[in-house]
PDB file of C-alpha atoms in Angstrom:
ATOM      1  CA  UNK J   1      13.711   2.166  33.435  1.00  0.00           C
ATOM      2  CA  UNK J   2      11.475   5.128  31.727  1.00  0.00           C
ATOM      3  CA  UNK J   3      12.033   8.172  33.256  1.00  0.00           C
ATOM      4  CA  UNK J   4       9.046  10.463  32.936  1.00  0.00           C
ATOM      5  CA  UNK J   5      10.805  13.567  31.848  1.00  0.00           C
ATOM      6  CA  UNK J   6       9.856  16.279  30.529  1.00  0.00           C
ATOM      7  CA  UNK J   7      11.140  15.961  27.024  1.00  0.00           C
ATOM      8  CA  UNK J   8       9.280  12.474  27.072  1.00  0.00           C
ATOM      9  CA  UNK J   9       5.995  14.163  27.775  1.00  0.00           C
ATOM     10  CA  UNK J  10       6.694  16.469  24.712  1.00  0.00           C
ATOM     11  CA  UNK J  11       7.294  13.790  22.289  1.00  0.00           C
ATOM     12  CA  UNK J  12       4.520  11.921  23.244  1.00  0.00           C
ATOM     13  CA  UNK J  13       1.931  14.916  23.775  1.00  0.00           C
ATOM     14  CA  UNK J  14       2.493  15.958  20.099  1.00  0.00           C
ATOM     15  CA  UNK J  15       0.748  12.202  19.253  1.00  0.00           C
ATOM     16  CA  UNK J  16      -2.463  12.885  21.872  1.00  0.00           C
ATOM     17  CA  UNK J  17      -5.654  12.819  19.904  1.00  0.00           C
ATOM     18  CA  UNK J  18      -5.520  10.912  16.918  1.00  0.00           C
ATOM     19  CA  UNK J  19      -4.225   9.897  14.032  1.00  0.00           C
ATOM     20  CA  UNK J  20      -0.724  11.605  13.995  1.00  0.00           C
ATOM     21  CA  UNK J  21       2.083  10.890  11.611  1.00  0.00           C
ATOM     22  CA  UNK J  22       4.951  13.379  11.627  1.00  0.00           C
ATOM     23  CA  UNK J  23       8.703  13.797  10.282  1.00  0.00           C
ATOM     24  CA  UNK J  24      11.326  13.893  12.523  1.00  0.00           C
ATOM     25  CA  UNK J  25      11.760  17.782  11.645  1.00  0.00           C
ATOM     26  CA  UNK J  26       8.336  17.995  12.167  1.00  0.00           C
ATOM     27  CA  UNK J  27       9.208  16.919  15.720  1.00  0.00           C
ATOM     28  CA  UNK J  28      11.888  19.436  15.522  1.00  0.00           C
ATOM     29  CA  UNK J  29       9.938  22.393  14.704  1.00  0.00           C
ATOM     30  CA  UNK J  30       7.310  21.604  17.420  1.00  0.00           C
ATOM     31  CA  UNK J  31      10.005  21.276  20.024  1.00  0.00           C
ATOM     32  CA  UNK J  32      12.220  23.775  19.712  1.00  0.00           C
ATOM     33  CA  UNK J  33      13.312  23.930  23.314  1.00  0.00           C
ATOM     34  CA  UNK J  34      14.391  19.830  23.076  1.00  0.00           C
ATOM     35  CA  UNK J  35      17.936  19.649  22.057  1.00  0.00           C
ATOM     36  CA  UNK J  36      18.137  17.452  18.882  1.00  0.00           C
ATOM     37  CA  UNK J  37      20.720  14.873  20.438  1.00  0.00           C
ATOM     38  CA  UNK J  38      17.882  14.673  23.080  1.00  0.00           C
ATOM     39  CA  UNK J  39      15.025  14.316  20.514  1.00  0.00           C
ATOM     40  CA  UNK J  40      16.412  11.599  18.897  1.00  0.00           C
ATOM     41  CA  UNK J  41      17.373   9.694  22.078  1.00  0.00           C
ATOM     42  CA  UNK J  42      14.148  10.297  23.186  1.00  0.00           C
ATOM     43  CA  UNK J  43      12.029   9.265  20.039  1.00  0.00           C
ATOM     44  CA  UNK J  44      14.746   5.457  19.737  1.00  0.00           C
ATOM     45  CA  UNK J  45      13.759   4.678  23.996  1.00  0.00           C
ATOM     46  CA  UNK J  46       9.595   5.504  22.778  1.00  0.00           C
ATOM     47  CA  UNK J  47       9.804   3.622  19.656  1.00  0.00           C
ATOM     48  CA  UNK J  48      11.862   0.514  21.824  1.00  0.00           C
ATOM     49  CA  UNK J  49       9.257   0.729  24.767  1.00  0.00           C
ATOM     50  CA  UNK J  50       6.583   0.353  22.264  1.00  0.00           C
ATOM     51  CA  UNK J  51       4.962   3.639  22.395  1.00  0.00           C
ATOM     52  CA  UNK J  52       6.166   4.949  18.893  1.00  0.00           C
ATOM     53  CA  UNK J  53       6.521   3.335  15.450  1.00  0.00           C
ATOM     54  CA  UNK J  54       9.116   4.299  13.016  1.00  0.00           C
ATOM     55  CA  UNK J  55       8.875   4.174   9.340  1.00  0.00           C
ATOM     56  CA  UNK J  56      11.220   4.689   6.964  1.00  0.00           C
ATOM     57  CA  UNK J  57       9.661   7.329   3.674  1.00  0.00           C
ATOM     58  CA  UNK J  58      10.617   6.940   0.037  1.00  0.00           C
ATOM     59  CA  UNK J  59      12.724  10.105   0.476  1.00  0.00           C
ATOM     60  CA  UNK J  60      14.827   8.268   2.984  1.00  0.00           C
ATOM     61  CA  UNK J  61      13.451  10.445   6.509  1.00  0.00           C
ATOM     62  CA  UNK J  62      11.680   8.982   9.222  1.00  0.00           C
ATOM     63  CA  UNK J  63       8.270   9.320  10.113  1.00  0.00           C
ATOM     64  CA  UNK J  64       6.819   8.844  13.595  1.00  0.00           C
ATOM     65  CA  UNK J  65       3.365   8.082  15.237  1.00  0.00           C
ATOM     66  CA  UNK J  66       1.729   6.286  18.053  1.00  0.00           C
ATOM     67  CA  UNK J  67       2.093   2.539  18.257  1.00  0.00           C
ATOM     68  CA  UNK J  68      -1.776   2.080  19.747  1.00  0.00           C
ATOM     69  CA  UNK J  69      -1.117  -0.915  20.051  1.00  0.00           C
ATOM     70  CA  UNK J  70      -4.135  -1.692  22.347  1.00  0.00           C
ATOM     71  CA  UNK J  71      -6.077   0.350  20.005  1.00  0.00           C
ATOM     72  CA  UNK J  72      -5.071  -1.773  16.884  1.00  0.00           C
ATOM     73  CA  UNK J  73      -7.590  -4.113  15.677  1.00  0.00           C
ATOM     74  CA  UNK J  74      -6.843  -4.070  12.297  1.00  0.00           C
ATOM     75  CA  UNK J  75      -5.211  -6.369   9.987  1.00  0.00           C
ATOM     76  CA  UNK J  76      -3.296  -4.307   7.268  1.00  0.00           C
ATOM     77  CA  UNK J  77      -1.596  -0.956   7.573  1.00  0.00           C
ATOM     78  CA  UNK J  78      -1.612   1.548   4.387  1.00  0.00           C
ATOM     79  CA  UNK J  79       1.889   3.115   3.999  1.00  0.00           C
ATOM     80  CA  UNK J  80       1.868   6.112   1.683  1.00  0.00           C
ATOM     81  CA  UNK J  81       5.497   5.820  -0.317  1.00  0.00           C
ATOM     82  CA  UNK J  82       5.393   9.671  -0.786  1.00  0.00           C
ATOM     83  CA  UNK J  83       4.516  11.221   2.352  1.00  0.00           C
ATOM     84  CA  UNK J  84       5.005   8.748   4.494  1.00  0.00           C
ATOM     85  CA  UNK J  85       1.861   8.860   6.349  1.00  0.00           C
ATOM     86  CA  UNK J  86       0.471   5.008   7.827  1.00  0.00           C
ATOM     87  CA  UNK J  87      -3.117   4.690   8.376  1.00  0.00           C
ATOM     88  CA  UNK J  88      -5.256   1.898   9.794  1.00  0.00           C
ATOM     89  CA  UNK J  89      -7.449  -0.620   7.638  1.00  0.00           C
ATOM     90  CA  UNK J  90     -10.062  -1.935   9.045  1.00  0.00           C
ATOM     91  CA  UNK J  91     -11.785  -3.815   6.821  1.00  0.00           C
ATOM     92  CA  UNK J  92     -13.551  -6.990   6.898  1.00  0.00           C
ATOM     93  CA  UNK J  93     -12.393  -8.323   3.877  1.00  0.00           C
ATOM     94  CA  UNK J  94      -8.483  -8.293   4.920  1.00  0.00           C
ATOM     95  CA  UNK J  95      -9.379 -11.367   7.138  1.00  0.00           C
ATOM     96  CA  UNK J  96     -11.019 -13.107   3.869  1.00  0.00           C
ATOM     97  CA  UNK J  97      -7.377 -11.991   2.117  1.00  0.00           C
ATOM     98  CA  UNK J  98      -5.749 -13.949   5.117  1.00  0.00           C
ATOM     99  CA  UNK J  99      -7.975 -16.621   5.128  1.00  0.00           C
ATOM    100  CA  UNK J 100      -7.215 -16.893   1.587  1.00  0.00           C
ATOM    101  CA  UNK J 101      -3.128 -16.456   1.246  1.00  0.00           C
ATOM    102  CA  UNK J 102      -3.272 -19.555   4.548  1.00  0.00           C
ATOM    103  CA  UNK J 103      -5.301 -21.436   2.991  1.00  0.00           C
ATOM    104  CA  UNK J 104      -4.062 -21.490  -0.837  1.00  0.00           C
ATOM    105  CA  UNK J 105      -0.874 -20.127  -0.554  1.00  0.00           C
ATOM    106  CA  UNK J 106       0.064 -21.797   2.687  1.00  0.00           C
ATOM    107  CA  UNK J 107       1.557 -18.505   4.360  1.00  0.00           C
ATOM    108  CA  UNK J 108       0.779 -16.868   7.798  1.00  0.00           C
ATOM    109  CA  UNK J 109       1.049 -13.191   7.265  1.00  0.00           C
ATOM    110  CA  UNK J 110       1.439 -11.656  11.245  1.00  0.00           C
ATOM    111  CA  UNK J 111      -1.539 -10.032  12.018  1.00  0.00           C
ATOM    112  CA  UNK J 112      -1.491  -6.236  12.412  1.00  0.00           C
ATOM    113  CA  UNK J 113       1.727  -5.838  11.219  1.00  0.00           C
ATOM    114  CA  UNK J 114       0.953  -6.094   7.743  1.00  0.00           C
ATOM    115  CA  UNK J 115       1.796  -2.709   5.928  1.00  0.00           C
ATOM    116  CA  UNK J 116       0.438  -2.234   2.334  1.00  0.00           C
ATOM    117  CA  UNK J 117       2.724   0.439   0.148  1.00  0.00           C
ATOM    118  CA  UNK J 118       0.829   2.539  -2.127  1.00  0.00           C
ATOM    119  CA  UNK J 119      -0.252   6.372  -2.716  1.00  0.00           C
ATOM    120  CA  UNK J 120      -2.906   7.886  -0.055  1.00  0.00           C
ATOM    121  CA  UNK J 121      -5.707  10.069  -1.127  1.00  0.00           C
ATOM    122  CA  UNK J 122      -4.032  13.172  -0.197  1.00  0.00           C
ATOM    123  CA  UNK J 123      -1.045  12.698  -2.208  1.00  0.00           C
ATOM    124  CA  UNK J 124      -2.812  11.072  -5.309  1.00  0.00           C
ATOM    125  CA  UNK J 125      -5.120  14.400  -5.407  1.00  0.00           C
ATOM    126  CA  UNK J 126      -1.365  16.514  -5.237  1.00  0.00           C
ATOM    127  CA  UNK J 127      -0.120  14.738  -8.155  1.00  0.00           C
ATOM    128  CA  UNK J 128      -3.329  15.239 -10.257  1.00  0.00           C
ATOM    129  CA  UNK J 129      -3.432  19.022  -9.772  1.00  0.00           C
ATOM    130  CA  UNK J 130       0.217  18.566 -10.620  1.00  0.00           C
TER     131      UNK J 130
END
């Protein structure tokens, strides 16, 4: 049963609006008035009922955002390996790549939960000022 508490509302109000990927001490910061052993409770039951998706960064730490899983009409998922962050691709040629690896590879890759790792923009223009 999901209880519509008020630590639940939290959590998931900090994802309203967009494209959100934070830490788990990100979370922490926001919600300073959520006891961590209830944070984390809280962020396992959203990421089990669906709402939340966890990925693991290179760093080891967790990073959270919303599942949209309605939303979601994409085929890949780019997965920064320094920050973290997961963004959407949607991109017509990612169903030619399917098409392809089916066809000539004989593979079935599950649709929209392909992740891609790589470097996003933000951190590749870090590590050239660098």
């Amino acid at each position: 049963m999901n209880y519509n508490t008020k630590s639940r509302r939290e959590v998931l109000a900090l994802f309203e609006g967009g494209n959100i990927t934070l830490t788990t001490e990100e979370i922490t910061e926001k919600l300073k008035g959520v006891p961590p052993s209830t944070l984390y409770r809280r962020l396992a039951a959203l990421c089990k009922e669906g709402l939340l998706l966890r990925y693991r960064a290179d760093d080891g730490s967790y990073v959270y955002r919303a599942a949209d899983v309605e939303k979601c009409t994409c085929t890949f998922h780019l997965k920064c390996r320094v920050c973290g962050c997961v963004e959407h691709l949607n991109c017509p040629q990612g169903a030619e790549l399917l098409a392809h690896i089916g066809e000539h590879h004989g593979f079935t890759p599950d649709k929209g939960k392909t992740v891609l790792l790589g470097r996003c923009v933000s951190c590749a223009r870090k590590e050239a000022k660098a």
